[in-house]
Tab-separated table of C-alpha atoms in Angstrom:
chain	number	residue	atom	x	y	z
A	97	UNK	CA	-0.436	-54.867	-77.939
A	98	UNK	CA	-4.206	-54.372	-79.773
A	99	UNK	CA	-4.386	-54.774	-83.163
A	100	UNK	CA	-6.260	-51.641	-84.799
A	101	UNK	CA	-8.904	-52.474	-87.672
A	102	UNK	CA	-5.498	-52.260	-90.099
A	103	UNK	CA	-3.653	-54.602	-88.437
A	104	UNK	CA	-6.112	-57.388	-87.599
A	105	UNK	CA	-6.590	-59.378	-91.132
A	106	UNK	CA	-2.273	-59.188	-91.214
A	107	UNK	CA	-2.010	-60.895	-88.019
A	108	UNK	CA	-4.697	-62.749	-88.869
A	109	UNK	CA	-3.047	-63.567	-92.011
A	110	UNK	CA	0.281	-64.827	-89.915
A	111	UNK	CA	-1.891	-67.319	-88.037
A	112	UNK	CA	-3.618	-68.419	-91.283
A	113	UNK	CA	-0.658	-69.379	-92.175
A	114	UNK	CA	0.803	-70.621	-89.059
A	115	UNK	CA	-2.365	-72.936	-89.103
A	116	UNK	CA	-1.401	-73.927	-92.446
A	117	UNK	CA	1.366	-74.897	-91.959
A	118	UNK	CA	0.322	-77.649	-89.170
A	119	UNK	CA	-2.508	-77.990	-91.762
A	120	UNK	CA	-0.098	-79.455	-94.452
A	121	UNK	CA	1.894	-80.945	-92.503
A	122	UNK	CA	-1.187	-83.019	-90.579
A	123	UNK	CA	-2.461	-83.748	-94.663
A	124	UNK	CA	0.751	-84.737	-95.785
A	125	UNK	CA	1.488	-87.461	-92.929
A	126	UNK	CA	-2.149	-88.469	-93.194
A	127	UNK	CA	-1.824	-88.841	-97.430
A	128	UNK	CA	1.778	-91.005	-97.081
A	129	UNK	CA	0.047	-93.138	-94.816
A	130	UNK	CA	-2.634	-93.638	-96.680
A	131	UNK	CA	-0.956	-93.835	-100.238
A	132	UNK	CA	0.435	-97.273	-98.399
A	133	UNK	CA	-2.944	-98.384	-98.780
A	134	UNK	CA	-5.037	-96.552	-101.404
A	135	UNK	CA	-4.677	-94.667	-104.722
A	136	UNK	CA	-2.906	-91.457	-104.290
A	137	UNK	CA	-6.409	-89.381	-105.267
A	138	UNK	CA	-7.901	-91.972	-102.904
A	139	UNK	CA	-5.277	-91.128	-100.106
A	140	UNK	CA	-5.466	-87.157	-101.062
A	141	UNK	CA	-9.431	-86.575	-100.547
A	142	UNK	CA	-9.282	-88.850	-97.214
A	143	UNK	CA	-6.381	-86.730	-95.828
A	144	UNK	CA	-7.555	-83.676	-97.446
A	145	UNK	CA	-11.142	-84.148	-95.053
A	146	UNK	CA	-9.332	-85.662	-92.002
A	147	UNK	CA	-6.943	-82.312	-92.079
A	148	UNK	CA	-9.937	-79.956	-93.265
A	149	UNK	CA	-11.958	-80.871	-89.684
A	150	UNK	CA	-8.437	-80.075	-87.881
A	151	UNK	CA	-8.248	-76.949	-89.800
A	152	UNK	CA	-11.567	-75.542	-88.811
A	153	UNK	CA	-11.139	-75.656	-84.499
A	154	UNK	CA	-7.580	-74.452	-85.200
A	155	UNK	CA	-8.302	-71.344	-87.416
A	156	UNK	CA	-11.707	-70.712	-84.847
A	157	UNK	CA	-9.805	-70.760	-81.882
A	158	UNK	CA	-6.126	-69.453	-83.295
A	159	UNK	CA	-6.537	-67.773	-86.405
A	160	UNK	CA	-9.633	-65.851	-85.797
A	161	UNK	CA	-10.358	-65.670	-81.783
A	162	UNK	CA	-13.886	-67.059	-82.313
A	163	UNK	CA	-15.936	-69.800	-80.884
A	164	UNK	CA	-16.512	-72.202	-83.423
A	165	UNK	CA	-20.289	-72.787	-84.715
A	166	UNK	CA	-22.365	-75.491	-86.249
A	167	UNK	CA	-23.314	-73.121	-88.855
A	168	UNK	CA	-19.362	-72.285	-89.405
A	169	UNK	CA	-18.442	-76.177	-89.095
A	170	UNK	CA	-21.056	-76.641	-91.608
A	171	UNK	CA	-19.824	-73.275	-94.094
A	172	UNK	CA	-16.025	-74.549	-93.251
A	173	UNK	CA	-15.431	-76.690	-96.337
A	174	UNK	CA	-16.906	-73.819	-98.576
A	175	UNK	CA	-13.586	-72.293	-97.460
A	176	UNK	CA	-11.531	-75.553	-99.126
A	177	UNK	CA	-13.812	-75.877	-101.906
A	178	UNK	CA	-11.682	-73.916	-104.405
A	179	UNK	CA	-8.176	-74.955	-102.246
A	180	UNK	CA	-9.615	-78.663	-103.248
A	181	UNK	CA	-10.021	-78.288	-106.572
A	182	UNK	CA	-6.887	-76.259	-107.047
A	183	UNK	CA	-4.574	-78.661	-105.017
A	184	UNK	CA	-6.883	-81.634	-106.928
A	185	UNK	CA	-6.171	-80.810	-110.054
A	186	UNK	CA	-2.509	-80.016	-109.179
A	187	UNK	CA	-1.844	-83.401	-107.866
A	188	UNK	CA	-3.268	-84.517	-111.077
A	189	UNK	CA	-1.037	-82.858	-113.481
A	190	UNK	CA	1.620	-82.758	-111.655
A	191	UNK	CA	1.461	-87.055	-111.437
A	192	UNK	CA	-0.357	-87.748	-114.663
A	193	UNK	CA	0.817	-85.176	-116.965
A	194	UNK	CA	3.976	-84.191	-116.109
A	195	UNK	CA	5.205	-87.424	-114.226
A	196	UNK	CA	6.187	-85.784	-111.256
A	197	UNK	CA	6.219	-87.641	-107.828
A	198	UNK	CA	3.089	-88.453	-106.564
A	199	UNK	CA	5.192	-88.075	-102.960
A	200	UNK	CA	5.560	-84.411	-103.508
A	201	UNK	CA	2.845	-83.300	-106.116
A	202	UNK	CA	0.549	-82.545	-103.327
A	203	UNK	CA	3.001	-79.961	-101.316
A	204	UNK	CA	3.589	-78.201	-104.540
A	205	UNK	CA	0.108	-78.129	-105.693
A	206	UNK	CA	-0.782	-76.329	-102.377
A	207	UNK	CA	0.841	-73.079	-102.729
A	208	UNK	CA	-1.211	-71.726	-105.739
A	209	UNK	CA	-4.518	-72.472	-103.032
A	210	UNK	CA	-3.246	-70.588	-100.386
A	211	UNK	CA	-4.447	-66.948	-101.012
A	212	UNK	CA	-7.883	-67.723	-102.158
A	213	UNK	CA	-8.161	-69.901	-98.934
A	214	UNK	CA	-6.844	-67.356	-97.113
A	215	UNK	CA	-9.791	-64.744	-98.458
A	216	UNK	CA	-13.108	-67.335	-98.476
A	217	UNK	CA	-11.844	-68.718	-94.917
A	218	UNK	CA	-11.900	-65.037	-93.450
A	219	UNK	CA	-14.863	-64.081	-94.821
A	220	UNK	CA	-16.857	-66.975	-93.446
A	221	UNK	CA	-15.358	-67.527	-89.962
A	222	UNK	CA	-15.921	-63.762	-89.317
A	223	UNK	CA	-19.644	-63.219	-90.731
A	224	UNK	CA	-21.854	-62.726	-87.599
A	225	UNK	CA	-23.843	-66.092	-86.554
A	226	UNK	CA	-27.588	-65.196	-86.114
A	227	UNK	CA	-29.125	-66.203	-82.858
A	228	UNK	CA	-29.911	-70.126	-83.539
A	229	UNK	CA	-27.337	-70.802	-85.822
A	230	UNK	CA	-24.700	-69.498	-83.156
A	231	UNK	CA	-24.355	-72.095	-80.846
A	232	UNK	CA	-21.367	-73.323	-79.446
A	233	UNK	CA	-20.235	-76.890	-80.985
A	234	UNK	CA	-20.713	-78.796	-78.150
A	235	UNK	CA	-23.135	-76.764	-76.481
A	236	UNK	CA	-26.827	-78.666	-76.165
A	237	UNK	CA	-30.315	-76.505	-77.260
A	238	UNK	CA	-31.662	-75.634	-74.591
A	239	UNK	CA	-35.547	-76.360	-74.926
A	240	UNK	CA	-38.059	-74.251	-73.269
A	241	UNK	CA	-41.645	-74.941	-72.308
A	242	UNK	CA	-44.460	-73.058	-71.949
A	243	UNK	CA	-45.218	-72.298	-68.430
A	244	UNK	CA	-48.607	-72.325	-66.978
């Protein structure tokens, strides 16, 4: 089946969330097993960066069909920037200021991040690389030299 221009971001959109989903569920095992050791904002912004580095190879390769970049690896966490200080400040309230349990705060705080993740994510994974900013992760420079 090809996707026409219409249909793309939607099934985009179903692996976004598909990769989400393994995305959350990667964060929360990461933040239980670190709550055993740290304070639960501690144990969020560890898992939260652990998860985020998953995230990006996963929506490259999955989500959007493209090789992953430096200059994308590098953008990535521009996508999570507002998911981070949504989900943050969720956790937060939800624990502090409504007493809720800091074992599920996170996976409720989540949901309100989703679509503006969702909308930053696509529009940085699929903005053309230029030339040197495009290579593969991975991938070494290759240097040329004058010849004589």
């Amino acid at each position: 089946m090809t996707l026409t221009a219409a249909t793309a971001p939607i099934a985009q959109m179903i692996r976004f969330a598909l990769v989400g989903g393994v995305n959350t569920g990667t964060y929360y095992i990461c933040y239980l097993a670190l709550l055993t050791e740290l304070p639960y904002l501690a144990a969020h912004t560890l898992a939260f960066i652990l998860s985020m580095i998953g995230s990006f190879f996963l929506n490259a390769y999955f989500t959007y069909r493209i090789r992953p970049t430096w200059r994308k690896f590098v953008l990535f966490p521009l996508t999570n920037a507002a998911n981070f200080v949504i989900t943050t400040f969720g956790v937060y309230a939800l624990v502090d200021l409504a007493h809720f349990s800091s074992t599920w705060a996170p996976l409720v705080a989540a949901v309100a991040a989703i679509p503006i993740t969702f909308v930053v994510s696509r529009t940085i994974m699929l903005r053309p690389d230029n030339r040197q900013a495009s290579e593969s992760l991975g991938e070494s420079v290759a240097q040329t030299t004058p010849t004589a």
